Coordinates of C-alpha atoms in Angstrom, one line a residue:
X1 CA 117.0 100.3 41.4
X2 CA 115.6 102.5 43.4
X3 CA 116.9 103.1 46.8
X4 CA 113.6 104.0 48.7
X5 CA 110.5 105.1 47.9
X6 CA 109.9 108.7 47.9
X7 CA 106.9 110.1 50.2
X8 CA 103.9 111.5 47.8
X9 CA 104.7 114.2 46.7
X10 CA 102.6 117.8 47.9
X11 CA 100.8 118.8 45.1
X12 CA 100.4 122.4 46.3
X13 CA 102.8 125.2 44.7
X14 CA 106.6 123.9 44.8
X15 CA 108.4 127.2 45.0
X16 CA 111.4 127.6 42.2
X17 CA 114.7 128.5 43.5
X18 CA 116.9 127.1 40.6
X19 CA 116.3 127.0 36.7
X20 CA 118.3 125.8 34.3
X21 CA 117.6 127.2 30.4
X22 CA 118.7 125.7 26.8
X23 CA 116.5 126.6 24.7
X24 CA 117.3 126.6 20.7
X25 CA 114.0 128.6 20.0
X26 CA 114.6 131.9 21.5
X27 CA 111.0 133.0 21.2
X28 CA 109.7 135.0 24.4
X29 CA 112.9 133.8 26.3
X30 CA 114.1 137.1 27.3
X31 CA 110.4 138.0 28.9
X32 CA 110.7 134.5 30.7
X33 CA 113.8 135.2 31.9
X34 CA 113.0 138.5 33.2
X35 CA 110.2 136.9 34.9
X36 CA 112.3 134.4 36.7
X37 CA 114.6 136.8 38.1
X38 CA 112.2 139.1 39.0
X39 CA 111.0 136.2 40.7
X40 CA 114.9 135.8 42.5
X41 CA 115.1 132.5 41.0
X42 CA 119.2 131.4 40.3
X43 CA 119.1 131.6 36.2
X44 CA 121.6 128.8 34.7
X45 CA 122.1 128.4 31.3
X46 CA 124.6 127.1 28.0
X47 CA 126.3 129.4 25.2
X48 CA 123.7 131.0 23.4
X49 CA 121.3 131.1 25.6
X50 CA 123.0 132.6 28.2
X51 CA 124.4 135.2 26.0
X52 CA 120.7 136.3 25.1
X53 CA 119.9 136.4 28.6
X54 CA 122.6 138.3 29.6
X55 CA 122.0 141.0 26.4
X56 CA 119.0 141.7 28.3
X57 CA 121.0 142.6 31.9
X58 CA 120.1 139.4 33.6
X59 CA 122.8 137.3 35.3
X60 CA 123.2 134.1 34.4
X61 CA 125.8 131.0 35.4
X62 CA 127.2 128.8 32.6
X63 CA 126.7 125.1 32.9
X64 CA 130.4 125.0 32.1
X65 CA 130.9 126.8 35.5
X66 CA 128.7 124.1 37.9
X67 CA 130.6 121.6 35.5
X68 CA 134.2 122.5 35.5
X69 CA 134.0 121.0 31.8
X70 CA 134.1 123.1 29.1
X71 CA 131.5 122.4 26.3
X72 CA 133.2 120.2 24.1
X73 CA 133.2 117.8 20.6
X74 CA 131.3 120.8 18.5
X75 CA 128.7 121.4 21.4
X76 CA 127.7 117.8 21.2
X77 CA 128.2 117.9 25.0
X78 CA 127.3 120.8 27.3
X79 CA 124.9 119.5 30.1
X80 CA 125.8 115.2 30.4
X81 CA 127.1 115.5 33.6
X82 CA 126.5 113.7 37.5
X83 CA 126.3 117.6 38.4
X84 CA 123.1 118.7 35.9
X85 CA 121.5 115.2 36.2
X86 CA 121.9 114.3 39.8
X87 CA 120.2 118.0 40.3
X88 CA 117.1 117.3 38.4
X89 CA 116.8 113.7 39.1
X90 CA 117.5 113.6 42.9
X91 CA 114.1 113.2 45.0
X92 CA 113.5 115.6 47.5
X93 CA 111.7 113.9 49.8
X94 CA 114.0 111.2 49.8
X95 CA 117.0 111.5 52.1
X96 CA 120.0 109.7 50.9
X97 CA 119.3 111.5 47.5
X98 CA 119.5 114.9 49.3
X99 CA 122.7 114.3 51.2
X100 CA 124.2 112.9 48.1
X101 CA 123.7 116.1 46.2
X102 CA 124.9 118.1 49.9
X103 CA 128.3 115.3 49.8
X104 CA 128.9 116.6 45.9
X105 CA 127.7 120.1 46.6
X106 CA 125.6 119.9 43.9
X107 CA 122.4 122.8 44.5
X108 CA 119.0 121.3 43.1
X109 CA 117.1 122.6 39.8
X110 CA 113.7 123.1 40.4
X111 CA 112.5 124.3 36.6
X112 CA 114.1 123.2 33.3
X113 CA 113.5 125.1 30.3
X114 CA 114.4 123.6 26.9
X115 CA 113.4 123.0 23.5
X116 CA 115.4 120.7 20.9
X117 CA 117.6 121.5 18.0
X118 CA 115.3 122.2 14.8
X119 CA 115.5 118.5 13.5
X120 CA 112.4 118.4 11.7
X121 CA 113.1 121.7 10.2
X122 CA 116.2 121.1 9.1
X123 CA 115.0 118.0 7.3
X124 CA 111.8 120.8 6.4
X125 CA 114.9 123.0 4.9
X126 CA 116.9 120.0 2.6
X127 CA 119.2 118.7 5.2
X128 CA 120.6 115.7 4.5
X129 CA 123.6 113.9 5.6
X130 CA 125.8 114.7 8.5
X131 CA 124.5 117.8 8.3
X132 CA 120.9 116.3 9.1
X133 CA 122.8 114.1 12.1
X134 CA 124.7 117.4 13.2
X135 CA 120.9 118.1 14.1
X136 CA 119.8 115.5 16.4
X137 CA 120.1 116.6 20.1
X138 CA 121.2 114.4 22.9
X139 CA 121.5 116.5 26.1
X140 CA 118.3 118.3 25.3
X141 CA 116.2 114.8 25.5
X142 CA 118.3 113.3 28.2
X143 CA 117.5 116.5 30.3
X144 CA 114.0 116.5 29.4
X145 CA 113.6 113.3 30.5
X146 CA 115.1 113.2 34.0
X147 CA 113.1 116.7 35.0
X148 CA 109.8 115.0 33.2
X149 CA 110.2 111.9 35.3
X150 CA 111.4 113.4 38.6
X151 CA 107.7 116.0 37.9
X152 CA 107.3 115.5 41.4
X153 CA 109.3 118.4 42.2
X154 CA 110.9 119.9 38.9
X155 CA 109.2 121.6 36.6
X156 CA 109.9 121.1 32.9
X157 CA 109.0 123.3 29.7
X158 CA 109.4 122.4 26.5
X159 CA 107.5 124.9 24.3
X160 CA 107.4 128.6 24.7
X161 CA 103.3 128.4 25.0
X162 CA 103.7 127.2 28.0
X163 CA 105.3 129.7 29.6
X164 CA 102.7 131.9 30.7
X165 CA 101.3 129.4 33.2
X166 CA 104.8 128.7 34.6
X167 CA 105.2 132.8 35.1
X168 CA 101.4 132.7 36.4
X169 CA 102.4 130.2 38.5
X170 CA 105.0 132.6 40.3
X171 CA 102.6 134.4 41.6
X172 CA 101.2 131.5 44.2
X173 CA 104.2 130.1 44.9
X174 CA 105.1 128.0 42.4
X175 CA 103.8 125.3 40.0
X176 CA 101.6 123.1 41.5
X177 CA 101.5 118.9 40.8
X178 CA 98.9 119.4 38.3
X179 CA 100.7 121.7 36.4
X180 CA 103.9 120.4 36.8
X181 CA 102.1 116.8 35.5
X182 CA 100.8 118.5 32.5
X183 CA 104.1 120.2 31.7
X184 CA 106.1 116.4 32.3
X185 CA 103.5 114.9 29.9
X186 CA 103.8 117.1 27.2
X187 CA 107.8 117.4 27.6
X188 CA 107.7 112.8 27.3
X189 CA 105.4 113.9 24.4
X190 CA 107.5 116.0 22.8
X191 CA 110.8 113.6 23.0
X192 CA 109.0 110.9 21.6
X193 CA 107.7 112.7 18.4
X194 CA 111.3 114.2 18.4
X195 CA 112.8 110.5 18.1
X196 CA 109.6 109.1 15.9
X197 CA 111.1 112.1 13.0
X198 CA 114.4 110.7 13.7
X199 CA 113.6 107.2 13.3
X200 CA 111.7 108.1 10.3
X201 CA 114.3 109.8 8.4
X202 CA 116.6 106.6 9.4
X203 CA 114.3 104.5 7.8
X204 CA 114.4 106.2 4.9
X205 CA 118.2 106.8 4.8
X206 CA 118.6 102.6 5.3
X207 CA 116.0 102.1 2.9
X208 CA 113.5 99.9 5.5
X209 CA 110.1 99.6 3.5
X210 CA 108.6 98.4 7.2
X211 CA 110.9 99.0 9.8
X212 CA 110.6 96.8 12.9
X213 CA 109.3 99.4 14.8
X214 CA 106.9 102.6 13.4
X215 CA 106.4 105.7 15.0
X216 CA 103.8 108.6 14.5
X217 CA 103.9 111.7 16.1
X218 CA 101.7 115.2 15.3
X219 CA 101.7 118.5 17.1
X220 CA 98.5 119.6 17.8
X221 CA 96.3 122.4 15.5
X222 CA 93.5 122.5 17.2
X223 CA 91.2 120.8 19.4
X224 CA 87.5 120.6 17.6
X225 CA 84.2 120.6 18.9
X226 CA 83.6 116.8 18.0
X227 CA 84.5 114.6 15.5
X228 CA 82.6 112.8 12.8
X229 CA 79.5 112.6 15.4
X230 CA 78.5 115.1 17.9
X231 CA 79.1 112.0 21.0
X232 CA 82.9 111.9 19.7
X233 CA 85.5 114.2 21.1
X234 CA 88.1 115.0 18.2
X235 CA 91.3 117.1 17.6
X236 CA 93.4 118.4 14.8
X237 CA 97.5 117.1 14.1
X238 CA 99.8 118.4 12.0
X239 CA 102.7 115.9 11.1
X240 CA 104.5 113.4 9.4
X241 CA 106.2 114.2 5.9
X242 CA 105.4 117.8 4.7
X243 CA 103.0 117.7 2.0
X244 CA 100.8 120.8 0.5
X245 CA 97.3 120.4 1.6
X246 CA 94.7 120.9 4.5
X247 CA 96.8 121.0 7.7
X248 CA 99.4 123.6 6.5
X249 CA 96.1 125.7 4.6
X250 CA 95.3 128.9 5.8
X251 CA 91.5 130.3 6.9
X252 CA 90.7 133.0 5.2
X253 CA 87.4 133.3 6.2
X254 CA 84.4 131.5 8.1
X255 CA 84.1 129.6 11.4
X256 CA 86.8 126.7 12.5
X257 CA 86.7 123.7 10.4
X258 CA 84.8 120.4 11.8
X259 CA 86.3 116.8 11.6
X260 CA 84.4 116.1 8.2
X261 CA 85.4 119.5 6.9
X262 CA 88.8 118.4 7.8
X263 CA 88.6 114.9 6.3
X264 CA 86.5 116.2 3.2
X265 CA 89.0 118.9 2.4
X266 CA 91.7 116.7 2.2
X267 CA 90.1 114.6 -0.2
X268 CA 88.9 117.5 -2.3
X269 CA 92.6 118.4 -2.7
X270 CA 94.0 115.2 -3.0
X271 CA 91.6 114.7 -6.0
X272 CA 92.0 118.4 -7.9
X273 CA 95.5 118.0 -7.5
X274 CA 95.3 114.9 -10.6
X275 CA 95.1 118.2 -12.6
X276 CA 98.1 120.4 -12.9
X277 CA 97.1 123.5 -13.5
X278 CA 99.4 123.5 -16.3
X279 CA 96.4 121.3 -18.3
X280 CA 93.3 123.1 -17.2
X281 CA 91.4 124.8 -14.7
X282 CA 89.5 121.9 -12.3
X283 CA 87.1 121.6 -9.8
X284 CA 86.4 118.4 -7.7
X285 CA 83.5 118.9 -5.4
X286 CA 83.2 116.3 -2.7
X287 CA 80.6 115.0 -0.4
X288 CA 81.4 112.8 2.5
X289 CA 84.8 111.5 1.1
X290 CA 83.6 111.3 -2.3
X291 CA 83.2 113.3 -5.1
X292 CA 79.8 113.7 -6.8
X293 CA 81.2 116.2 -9.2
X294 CA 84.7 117.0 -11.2
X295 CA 85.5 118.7 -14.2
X296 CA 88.3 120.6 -16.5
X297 CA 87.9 123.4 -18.9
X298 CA 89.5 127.1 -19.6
X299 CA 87.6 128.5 -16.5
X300 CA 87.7 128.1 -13.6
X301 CA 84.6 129.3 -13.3
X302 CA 83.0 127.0 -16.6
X303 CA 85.0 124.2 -14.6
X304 CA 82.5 124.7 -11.3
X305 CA 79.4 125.2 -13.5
X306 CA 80.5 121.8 -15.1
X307 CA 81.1 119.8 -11.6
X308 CA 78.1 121.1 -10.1
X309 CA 76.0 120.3 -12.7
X310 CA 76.9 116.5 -12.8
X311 CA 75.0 116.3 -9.7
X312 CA 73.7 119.4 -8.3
X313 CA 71.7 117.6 -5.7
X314 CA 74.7 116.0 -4.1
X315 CA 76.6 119.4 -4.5
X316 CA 74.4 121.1 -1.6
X317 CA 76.5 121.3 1.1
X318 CA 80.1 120.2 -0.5
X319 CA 83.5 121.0 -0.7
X320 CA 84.8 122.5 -3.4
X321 CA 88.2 122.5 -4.2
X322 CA 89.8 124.6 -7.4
X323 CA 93.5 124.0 -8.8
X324 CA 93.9 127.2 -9.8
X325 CA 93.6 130.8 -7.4
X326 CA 89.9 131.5 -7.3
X327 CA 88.9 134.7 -8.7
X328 CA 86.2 136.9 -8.2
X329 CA 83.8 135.7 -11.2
X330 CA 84.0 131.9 -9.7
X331 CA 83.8 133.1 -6.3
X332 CA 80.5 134.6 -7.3
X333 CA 79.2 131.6 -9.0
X334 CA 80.0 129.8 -6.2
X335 CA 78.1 131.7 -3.7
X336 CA 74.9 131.2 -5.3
X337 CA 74.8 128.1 -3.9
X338 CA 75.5 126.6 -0.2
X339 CA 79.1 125.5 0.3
X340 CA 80.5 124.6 2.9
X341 CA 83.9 125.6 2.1
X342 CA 86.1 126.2 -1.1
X343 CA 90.0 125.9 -0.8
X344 CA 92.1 126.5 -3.4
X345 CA 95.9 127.5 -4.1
X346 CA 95.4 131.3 -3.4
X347 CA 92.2 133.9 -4.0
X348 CA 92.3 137.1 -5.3
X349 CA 91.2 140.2 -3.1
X350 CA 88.3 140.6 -4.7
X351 CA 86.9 136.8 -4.7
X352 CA 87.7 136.6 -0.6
X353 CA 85.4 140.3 -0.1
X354 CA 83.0 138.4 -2.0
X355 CA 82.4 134.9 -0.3
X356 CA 83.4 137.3 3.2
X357 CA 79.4 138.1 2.9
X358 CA 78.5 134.9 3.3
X359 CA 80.0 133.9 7.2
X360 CA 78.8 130.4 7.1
X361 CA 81.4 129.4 3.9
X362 CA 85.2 128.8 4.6
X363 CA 87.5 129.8 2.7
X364 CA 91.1 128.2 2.9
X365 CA 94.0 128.9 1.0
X366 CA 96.8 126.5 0.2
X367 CA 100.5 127.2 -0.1
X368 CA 100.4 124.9 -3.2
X369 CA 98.8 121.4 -4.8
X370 CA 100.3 118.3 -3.4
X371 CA 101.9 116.4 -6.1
X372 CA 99.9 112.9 -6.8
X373 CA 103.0 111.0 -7.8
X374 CA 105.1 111.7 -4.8
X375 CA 106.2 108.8 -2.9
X376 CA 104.8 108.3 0.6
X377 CA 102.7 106.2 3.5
X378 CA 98.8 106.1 4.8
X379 CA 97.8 104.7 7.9
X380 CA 94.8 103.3 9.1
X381 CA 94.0 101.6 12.4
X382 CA 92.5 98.5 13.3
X383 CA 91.6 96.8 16.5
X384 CA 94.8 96.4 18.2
X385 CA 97.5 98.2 15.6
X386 CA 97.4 100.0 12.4
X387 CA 98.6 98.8 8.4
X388 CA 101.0 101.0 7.3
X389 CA 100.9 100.9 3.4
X390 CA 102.5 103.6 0.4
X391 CA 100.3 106.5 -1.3
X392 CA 98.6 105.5 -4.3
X393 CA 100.9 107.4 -6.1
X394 CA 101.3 105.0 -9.7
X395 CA 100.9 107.7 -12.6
X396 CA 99.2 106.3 -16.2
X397 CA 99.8 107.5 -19.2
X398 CA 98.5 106.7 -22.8
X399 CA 101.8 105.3 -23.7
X400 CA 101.0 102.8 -20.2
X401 CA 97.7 101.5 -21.5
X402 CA 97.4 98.4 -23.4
X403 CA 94.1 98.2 -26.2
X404 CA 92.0 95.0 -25.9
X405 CA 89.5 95.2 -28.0
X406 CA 88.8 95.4 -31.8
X407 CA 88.2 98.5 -31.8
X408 CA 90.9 101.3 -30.4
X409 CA 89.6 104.5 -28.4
X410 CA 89.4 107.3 -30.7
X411 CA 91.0 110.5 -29.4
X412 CA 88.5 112.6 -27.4
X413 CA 87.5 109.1 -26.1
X414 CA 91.0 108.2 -24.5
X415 CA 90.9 111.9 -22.8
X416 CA 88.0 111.2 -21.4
X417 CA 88.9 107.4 -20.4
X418 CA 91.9 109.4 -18.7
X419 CA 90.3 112.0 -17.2
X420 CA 87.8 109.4 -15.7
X421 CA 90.6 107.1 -14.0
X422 CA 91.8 110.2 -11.9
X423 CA 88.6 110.5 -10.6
X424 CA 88.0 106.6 -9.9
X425 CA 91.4 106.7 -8.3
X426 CA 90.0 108.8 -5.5
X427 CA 86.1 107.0 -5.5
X428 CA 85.7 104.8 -2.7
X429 CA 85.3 101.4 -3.9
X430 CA 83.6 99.5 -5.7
X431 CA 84.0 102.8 -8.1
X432 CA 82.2 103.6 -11.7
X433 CA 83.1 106.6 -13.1
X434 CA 80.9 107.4 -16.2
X435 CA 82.9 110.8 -18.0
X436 CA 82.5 112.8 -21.0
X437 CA 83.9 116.4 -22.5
X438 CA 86.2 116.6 -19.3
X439 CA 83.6 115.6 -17.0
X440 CA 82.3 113.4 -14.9
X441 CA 78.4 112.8 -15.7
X442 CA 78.0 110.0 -13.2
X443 CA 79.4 108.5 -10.2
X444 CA 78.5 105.1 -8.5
X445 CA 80.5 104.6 -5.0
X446 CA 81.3 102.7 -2.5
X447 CA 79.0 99.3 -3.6
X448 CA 79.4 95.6 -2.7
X449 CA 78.7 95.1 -6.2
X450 CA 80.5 96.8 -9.3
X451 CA 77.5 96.3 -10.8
X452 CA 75.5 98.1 -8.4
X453 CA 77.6 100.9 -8.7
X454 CA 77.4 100.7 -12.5
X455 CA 73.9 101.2 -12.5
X456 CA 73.8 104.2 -9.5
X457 CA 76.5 106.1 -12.1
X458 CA 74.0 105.4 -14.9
X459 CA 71.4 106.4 -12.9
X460 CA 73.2 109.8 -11.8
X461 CA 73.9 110.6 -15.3
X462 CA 69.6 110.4 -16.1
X463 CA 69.6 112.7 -13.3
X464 CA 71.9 114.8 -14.4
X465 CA 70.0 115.0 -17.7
X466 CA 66.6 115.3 -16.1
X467 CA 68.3 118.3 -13.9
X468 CA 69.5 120.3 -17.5
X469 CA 66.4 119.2 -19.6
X470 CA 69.0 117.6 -22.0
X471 CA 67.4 115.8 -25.0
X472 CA 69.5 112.3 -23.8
X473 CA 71.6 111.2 -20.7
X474 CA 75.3 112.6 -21.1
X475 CA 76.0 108.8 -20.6
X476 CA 75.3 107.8 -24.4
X477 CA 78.8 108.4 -25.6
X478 CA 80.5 108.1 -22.5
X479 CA 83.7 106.6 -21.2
X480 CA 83.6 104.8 -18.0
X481 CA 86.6 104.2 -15.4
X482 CA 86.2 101.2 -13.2
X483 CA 88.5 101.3 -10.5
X484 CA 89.2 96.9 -10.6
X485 CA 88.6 94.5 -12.9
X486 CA 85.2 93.1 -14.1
X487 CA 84.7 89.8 -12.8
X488 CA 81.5 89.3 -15.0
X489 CA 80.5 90.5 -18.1
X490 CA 77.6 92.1 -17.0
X491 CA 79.2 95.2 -15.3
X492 CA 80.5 96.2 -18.5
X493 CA 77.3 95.3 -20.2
X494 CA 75.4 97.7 -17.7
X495 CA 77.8 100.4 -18.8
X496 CA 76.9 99.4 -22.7
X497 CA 73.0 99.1 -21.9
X498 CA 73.5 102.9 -20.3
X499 CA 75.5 104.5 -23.5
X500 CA 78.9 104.2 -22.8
X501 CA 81.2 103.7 -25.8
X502 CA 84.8 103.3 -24.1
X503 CA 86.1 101.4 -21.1
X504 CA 89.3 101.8 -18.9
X505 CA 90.2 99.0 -16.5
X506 CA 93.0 97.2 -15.0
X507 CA 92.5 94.0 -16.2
X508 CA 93.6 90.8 -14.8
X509 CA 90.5 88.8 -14.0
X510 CA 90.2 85.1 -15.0
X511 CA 87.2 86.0 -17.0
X512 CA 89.1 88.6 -19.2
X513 CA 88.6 87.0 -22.4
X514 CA 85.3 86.3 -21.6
X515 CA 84.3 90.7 -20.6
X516 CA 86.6 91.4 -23.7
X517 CA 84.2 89.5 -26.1
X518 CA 81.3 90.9 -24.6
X519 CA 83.0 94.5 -25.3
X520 CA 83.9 93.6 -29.0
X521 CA 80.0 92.3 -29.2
X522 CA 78.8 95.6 -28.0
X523 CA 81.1 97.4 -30.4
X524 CA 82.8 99.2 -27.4
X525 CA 86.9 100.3 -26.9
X526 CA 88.6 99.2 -23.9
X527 CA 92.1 100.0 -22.3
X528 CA 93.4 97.6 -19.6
X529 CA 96.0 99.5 -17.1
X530 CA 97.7 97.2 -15.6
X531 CA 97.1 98.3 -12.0
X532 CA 94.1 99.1 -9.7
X533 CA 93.0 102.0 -7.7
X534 CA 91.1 100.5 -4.5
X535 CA 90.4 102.8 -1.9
X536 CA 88.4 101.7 1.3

């Protein structure tokens, strides 16, 4: 308990006399440091730190020193002493804290600098094991936390970004309350995401499917001009597991990516990433979450001609996203029509001078294709929390897929069936994927009735044909993925009625028997899954 309250503190410059500085990211230290004791501020430092300061001529105290201790156990403890703490936590407007420190000739420290040990890079790099526990800091938090909560006069930094406003600072006197607030939020900030990785890798390590207590944490990208409406302010995280995709892609090209660029890209990859490149070239071309065009074939550039065309309309104004590097010929495909941003797993010089003559396209470039089948967790909130659930990350095979009906897929059929449950996987429900050659010809999202969205993909594919004056709709022939069962007969029937010749579903309605009759009636094949793909 407290033993008085502290008078509110000034929030004009507090001048630095005192800084203490552990930093395990060396980056711009030695400028810092200069500036510090250019400043006359008392540097005080551990080990390595004070070693690099001192290899630029600065002079520097060990901890050990003000300590008497050396540090000890491996380096596990270096600053967890009355001596450090009592220095940062004592409150200087408070007089029985000051003449504690005075009794113990202990001299206050007015600016901590520190960053953590690497944790999540180390876990980034393979650690495992002690080796991965060898990485979790405890002096660095417990420091950061008594200078972050005793803000009112110590100033604590916790990322080299922020040191140009401290040395700024100098210049008036010292860090003012604003700043020095700032700096103590982001330094409780960064502790907490430090311990949220922690906890997460514990959960993993113990096996806890939904631990008692769930932490996210994300360090932020960017900030962006608003998010899915111009009324709502927005920013960009990168965190969690590492995964290939949008938030560790690189801009080539083109203005900074919006909220829906953001959240439309990430679908796009999620979805062209079904395809190993190892198959065939792909394109998946979505449009406000969902795609209204995907296709495989030797190109890459046949496979964007292919996508578009399913629905060329919808296609204004998409995302497309490639599985393979995009090369110059698709690039120049591509920029006959308005995109709003290709990304892909690289670009050749030639394709990224291309689409550089068109400024209003991005182009991003990713360090690879997330894998579809690797394990991990989506969030979503909800009034008052957030469900917590694993990726849709189930893979189906042929071998996986149990015949119903009379009559057994024939081979370019069951590709297509295939090829059309990737897609449906990543529809937003209720989802109709109508497919054929390694295409999509018609998509039907998002309906309160699977029949509804039956009819819409039917109704896409006579687009599609009206669009390439084909003699019929690409939907006579055609397989169709539904993401769930058919509760009714007549969703399947409206497939039938529109051409389609094959089916792939989970299964598992009570009705079954019933939609399989109707499917032998109509002299159609079907394939039951086992397993759904819902996505809301």
């Amino acid at each position: 308990m407290a033993s008085a309250e502290p008078t509110p503190p000034d929030p004009g410059p507090r001048p630095i006399r005192r800084a203490l500085i552990s930093v395990s990211d060396k980056t711009g230290i030695a400028e810092l440091g200069r500036a510090l004791a250019d400043a006359g501020i008392e540097l005080v430092s551990t080990g390595g730190t004070a070693a690099a300061l001192r290899a630029e001529g600065l002079t520097v105290h060990e901890v050990a020193d003000l300590t008497g201790y050396p540090e000890m156990l491996g380096g596990r403890v270096k600053t967890l002493h009355p001596v450090i703490h009592g220095a940062l936590l004592a409150r200087r407007e408070v007089p029985g804290d000051m003449a504690k420190l005075a009794e113990h000739e202990i001299a206050p420290i007015d600016l901590l600098v520190v960053n953590l040990y690497p944790f999540e890079a180390a876990l980034a790099g393979g650690a495992e094991g002690q080796d991965a526990i060898e990485m979790i800091d405890i002096g660095g938090p417990a420091l950061i936390r008594a200078a972050a909560k005793n803000h009112a006069a110590v100033a604590v930094i916790t990322d080299p970004q922020d040191y140009p406003a401290l040395t700024e600072s100098l210049r008036d006197g010292g860090p003012d309350l604003a700043l020095r607030r700032s700096l103590a939020q982001t330094a409780f900030a960064r502790v907490a995401a430090y311990d949220a990785a922690i906890a997460g890798w514990m959960a993993k390590v113990t096996g806890a499917e939904a631990p008692r207590h769930h932490m996210l944490a994300g360090k932020r990208v960017s900030s962006l001009r608003y998010g899915e409406n111009p009324h709502q302010s927005a920013a960009f995280y990168r965190g969690g597991p590492a995964r290939p995709g949008v938030a560790t892609a690189t801009l080539l090209q083109g203005k900074a990516l919006s909220y829906n660029n953001i959240a439309d890209a990430d679908a796009a990859v999620e979805l062209v990433a079904e395809f190993a490149p190892a198959d065939k070239a792909a394109c998946a071309i979505i449009k406000h979450a969902n795609p209204c065009g995907v296709a495989t074939a030797s190109t890459l550039a046949e496979a964007y001609r292919n996508a578009r065309d399913c629905d060329r309309q919808s296609a204004f104004g998409g995302i497309v996203a490639l599985n393979l590097p995009l090369d110059e010929g698709t690039a120049r495909i591509i920029a006959t029509s308005f995109t709003e941003l290709v990304i892909a797993p690289g670009a050749s010089k030639e394709a990224a001078e291309l689409l550089a003559r068109r400024p209003d396209l991005r182009l991003l470039t990713l360090a690879g294709l997330p894998d579809p089948t690797a394990p991990g967790q989506v969030m979503r909130q909800v009034a008052g929390g957030f469900l917590l659930q694993d990726r849709d990350a189930v893979a189906t095979t042929p071998d996986s897929l149990r015949v119903v009906t009379q009559r057994p897929p024939e081979a370019d059929e069951l590709a297509d069936l295939l090829f059309a449950w990737r897609v449906a996987k990543h529809v937003k429900s209720n989802a109709i994927v109508f497919a054929q050659g390694g295409r999509t010809v018609g998509i039907g999202a998002g309906q309160m009735s699977r029949v509804d969205s039956t009819r819409i993909a039917a109704r896409k594919a006579a687009d599609m044909a009206e669009t390439l004056a084909m003699a019929e709709s690409p939907a006579q022939g055609a397989a169709v993925a539904s993401d769930a069962f058919f509760p009714f007969a007549d969703g399947l029937m409206a497939a039938a009625d529109a051409g389609a010749r094959a089916i792939i579903q989970p299964g598992g309605s009570k009705r079954d028997d019933e939609v399989i009759a109707a499917a032998d009636a109509a002299g159609l094949a079907m394939v039951f899954t086992g397993h759904r793909h819902f996505r809301h």
